[in-house]
Short mmCIF file of C-alpha atoms and ligand atoms in Angstrom, two decimals:
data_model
loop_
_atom_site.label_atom_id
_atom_site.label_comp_id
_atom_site.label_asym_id
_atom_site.label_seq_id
_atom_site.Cartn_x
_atom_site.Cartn_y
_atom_site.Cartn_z
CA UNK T 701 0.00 0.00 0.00
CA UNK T 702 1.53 3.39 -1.18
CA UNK T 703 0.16 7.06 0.05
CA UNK T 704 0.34 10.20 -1.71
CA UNK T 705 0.10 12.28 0.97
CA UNK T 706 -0.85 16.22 0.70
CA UNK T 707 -1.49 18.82 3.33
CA UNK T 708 -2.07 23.16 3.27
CA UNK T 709 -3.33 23.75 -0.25
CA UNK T 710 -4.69 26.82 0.76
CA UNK T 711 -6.56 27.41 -2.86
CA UNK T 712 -3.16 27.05 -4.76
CA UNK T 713 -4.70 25.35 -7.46
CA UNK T 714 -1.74 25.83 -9.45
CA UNK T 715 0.47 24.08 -7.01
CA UNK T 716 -2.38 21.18 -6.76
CA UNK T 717 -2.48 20.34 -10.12
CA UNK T 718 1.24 20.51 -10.56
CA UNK T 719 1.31 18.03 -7.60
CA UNK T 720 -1.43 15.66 -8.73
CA UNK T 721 0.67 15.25 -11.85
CA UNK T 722 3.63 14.14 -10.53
CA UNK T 723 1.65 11.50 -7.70
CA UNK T 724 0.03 9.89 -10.73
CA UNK T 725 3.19 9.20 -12.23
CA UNK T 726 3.93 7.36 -8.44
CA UNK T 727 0.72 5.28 -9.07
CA UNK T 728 -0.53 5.93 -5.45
CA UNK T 729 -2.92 3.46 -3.85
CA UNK T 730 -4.59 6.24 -1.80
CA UNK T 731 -4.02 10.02 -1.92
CA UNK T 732 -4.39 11.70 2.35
CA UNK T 733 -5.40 15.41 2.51
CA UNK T 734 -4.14 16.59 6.29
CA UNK T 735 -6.51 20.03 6.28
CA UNK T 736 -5.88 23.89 4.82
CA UNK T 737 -7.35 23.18 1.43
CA UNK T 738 -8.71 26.59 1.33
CA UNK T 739 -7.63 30.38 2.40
CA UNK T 740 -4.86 32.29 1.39
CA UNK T 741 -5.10 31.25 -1.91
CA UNK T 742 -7.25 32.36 -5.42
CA UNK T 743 -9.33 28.89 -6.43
CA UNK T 744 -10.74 27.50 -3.41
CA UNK T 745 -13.68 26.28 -5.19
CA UNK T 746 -11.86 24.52 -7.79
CA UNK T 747 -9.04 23.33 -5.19
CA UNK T 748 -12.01 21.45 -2.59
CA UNK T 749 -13.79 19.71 -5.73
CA UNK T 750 -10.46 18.33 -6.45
CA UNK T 751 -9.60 17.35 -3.23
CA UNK T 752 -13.25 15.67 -2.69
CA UNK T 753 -12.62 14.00 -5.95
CA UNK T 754 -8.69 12.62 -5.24
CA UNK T 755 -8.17 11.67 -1.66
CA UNK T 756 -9.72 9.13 0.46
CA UNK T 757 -8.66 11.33 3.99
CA UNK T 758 -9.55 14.85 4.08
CA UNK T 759 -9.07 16.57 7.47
CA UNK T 760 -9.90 20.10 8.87
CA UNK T 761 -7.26 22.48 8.90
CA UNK T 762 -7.73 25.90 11.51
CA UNK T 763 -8.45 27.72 8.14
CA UNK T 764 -11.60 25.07 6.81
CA UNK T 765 -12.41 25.98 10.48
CA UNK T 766 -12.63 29.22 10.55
CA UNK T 767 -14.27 29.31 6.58
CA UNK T 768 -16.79 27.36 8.04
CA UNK T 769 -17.62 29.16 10.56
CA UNK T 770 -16.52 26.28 13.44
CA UNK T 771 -13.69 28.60 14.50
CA UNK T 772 -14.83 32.00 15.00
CA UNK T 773 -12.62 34.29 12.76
CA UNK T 774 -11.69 36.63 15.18
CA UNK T 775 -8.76 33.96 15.85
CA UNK T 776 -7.53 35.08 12.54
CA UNK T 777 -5.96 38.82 12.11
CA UNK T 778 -4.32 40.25 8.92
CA UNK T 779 -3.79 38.48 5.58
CA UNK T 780 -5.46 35.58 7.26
CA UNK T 781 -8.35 36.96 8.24
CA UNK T 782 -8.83 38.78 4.62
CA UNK T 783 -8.38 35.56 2.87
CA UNK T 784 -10.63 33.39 5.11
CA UNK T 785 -13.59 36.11 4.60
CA UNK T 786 -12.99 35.82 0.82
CA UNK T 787 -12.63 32.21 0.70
CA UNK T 788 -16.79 32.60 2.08
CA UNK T 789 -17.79 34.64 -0.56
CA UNK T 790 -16.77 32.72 -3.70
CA UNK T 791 -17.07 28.80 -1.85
CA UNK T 792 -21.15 27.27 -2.30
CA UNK T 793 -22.75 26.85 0.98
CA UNK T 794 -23.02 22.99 0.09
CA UNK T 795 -18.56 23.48 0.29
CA UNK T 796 -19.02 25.66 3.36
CA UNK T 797 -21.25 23.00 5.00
CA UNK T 798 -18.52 20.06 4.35
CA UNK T 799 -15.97 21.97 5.41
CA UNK T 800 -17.47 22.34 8.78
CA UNK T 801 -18.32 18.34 9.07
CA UNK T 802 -14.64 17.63 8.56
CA UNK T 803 -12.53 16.62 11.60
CA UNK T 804 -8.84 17.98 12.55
CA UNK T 805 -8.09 14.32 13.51
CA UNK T 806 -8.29 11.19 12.19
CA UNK T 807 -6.24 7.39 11.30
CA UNK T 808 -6.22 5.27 8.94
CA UNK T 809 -3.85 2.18 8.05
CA UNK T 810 -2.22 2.13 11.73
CA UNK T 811 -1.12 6.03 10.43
CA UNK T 812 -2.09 8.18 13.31
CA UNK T 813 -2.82 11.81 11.64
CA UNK T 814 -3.62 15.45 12.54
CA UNK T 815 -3.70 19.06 11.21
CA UNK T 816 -1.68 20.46 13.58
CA UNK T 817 -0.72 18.03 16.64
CA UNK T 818 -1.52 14.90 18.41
CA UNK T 819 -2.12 17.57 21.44
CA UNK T 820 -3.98 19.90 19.68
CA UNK T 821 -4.89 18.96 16.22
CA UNK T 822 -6.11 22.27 15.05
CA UNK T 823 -3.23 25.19 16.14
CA UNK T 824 -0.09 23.39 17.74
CA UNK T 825 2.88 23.91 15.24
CA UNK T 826 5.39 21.11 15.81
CA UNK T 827 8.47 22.58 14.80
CA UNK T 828 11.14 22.30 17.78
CA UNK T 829 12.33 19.24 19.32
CA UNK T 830 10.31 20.39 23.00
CA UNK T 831 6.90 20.08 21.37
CA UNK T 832 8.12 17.48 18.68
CA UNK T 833 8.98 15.31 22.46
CA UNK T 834 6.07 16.39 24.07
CA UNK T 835 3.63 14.99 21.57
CA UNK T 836 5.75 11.88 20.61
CA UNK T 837 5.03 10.78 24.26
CA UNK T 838 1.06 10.74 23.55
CA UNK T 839 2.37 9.06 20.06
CA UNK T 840 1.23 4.80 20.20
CA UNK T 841 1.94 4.54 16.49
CA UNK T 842 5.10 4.39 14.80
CA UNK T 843 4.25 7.15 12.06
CA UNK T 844 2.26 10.13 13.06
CA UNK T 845 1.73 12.26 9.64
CA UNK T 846 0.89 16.29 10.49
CA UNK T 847 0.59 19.61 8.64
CA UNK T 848 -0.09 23.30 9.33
CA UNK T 849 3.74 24.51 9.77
CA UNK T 850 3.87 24.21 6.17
CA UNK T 851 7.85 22.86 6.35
CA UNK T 852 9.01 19.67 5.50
CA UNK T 853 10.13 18.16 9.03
CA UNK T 854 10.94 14.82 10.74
CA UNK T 855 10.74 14.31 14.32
CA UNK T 856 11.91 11.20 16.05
CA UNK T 857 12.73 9.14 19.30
CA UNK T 858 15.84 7.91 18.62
CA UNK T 859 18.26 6.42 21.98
CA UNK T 860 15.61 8.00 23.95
CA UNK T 861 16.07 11.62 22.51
CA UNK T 862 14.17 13.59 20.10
CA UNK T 863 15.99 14.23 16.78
CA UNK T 864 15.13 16.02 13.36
CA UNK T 865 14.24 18.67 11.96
CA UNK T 866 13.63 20.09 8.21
CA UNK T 867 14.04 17.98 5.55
CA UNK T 868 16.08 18.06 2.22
CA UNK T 869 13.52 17.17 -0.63
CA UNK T 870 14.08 13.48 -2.05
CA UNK T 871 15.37 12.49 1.75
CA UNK T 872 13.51 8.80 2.95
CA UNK T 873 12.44 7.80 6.44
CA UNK T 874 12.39 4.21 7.37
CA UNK T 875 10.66 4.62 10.25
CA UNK T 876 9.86 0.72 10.95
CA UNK T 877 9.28 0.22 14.77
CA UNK T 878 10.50 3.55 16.46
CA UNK T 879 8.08 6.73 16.64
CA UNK T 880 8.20 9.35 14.31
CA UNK T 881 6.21 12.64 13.23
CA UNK T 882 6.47 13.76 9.56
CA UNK T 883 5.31 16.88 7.90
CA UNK T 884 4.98 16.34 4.48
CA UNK T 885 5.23 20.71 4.23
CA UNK T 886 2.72 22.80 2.20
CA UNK T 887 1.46 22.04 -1.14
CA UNK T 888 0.44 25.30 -1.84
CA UNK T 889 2.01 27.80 0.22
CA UNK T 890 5.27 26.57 1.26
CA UNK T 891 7.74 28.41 4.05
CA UNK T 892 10.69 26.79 4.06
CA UNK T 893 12.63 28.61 1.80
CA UNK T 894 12.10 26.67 -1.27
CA UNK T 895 9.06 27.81 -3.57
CA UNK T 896 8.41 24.01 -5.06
CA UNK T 897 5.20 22.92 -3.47
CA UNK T 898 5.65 19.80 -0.82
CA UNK T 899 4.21 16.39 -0.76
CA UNK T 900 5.06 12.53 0.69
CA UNK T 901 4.91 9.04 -0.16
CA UNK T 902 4.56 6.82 1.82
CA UNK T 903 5.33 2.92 1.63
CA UNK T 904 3.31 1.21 4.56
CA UNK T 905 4.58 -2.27 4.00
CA UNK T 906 8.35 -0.65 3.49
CA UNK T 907 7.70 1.66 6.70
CA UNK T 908 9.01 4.04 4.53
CA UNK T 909 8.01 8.41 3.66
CA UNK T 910 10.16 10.17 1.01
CA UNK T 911 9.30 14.32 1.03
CA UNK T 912 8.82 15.40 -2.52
CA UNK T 913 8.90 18.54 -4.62
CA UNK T 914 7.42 19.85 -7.27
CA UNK T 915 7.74 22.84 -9.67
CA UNK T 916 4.55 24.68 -10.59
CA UNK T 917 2.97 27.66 -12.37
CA UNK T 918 3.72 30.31 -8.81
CA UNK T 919 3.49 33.14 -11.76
CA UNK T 920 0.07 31.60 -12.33
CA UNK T 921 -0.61 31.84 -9.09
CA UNK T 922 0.49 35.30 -8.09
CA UNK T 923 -1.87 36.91 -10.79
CA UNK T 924 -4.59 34.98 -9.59
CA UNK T 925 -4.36 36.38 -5.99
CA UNK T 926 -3.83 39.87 -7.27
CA UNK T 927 -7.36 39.16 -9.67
CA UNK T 928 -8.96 38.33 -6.97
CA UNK T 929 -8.05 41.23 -4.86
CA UNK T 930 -6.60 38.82 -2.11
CA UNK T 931 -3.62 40.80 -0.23
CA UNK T 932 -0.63 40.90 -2.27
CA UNK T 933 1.73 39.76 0.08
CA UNK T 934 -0.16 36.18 -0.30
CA UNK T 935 1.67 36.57 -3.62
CA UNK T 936 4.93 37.62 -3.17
CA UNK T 937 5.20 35.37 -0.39
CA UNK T 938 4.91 32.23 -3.10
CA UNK T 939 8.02 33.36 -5.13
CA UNK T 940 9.95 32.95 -1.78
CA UNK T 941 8.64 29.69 -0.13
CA UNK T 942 7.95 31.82 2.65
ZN1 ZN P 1579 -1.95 25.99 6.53
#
C-alpha cells in the first residue's frame, strides 16, 4: 500500500495540479489530505472539488475551520483573516457545510494523523524538538503524519532523545518500529525557503516516507491572488517559499 500524501493547499490550485501530476506518475494506492485546502489562496472552489474527488482522507485544517464558521474568525488577524472572509464569498454553501463536518483528527492504516498536533490537532505547530517530544510521548503509532507549519520536518525518538528537523527534498524515512512525526510541508504555500510545493509518499509495507517537490505555475498563481483582490503579500510570499 503506497500514500500520496498532501497537506495546506490553501486554494493554490496551481500548485495542486502541478502536484497531482507528478503523484500519478507514483501510481498511489490512496491520496491523504491533512486540512488547509482553502484560504490564502485564489481557487478555493476549484481546489475542494479536487480534493473531494482525489483523496480518500480529508481533514480540517484551523483555516476550513474558521471558513466554516466552526472557529470563529476573530482567531484570525491580517492576511489571514482577509483571505478566510474571501474564501466565504466565492465557496457554495453545500462546500461551506462540508468543510465544517470535517474533523482535525483522524487514522487510517495504523497512520495516526492530525492538522496540527496529536495535542492539539487544530493550532499546535510542531516545529522544535520540546513540542516534537512532548507529543511523541502521547504518540502509540510508529508514524504520526501532520501539517499546518507548512515545512518539511521529521521528528523522532531515537536512543531516547528527540531528533530532526527540516528535511532536504528526495530524503527517505524508514521509520519501521520507532516513533516518528512527519510533515509532508505545504502544497500550496510553502515556508521553508524553497518555492516548489511539498508532498510525501509513503510505503506502509516498506515503513518508509520520502518528502517530494514539485515545480509549478507560482506566476500563475500570483496573478490569480492579485485578480482576486486577495492581499498581495499572499503573492509575493509564493516566489519565496515563505
Ligand atoms: Zn496551513
Amino acid at each position: 500500500m503506497r500514500v500520496a500524501v498532501i497537506s495546506d493547499v490553501h486554494g493554490n490550485v496551481q500548485a495542486l495540479e502541478a502536484v497531482l501530476a507528478a503523484i500519478d506518475e507514483l501510481r498511489p494506492d490512496e491520496i491523504w489530505s491533512l486540512g488547509d485546502v482553502v484560504g490564502y489562496g485564489a481557487d478555493p472552489v476549484r481546489c475542494m472539488q479536487i480534493v473531494d474527488e482525489r483523496a480518500v482522507v480529508s481533514l480540517a485544517g484551523n483555516h476550513d475551520l474558521v471558513v466554516s464558521g466552526t472557529i470563529n474568525i476573530d482567531m484570525f488577524a491580517h492576511d489571514a483573516r482577509d483571505a478566510a472572509e474571501w474564501t466565504r464569498t466565492v465557496l457554495s454553501p453545500e462546500q461551506i457545510q462540508a468543510l465544517a463536518t470535517r474533523m482535525p483528527g483522524g487514522g487510517r492504516e495504523g497512520v495516526q494523523l492530525f492538522h496540527g498536533s496529536i495535542r492539539d490537532p487544530v493550532w499546535e505547530y510542531v516545529v522544535d524538538p520540546r513540542t516534537a517530544e512532548l507529543c511523541l510521548e502521547r504518540q502509540r503509532r510508529p508514524l504520526c503524519l501532520i501539517g499546518h507549519s507548512h515545512v518539511q520536518l521529521v521528528w523522532g525518538e531515537e536512543d531516547g532523545r528527540v531528533v530532526g528537523g527540516t528535511v532536504a527534498a528526495g530524503a527517505t524515512l524508514a521509520y519501521g518500529e520507532g516513533r516518528y512525526i512527519v510533515n509532508p510541508g505545504s502544497v500550496g504555500q510553502p515556508r521553508d525557503g524553497d518555492p516548489r510545493a511539498g508532498y510525501a509518499l509513503l510505503d506502509i509495507e516498506q515503513g518508509t516516507a520520502t518528502w517530494l517537490r514539485a515545480e509549478y505555475d507560482v506566476r500563475g498563481a500570483q496573478e490569480a491572488i492579485r485578480d482576486a483582490g486577495l492581499p498581495l503579500r499572499l503573492a509575493a510570499r509564493l516566489a519565496e517559499g515563505r
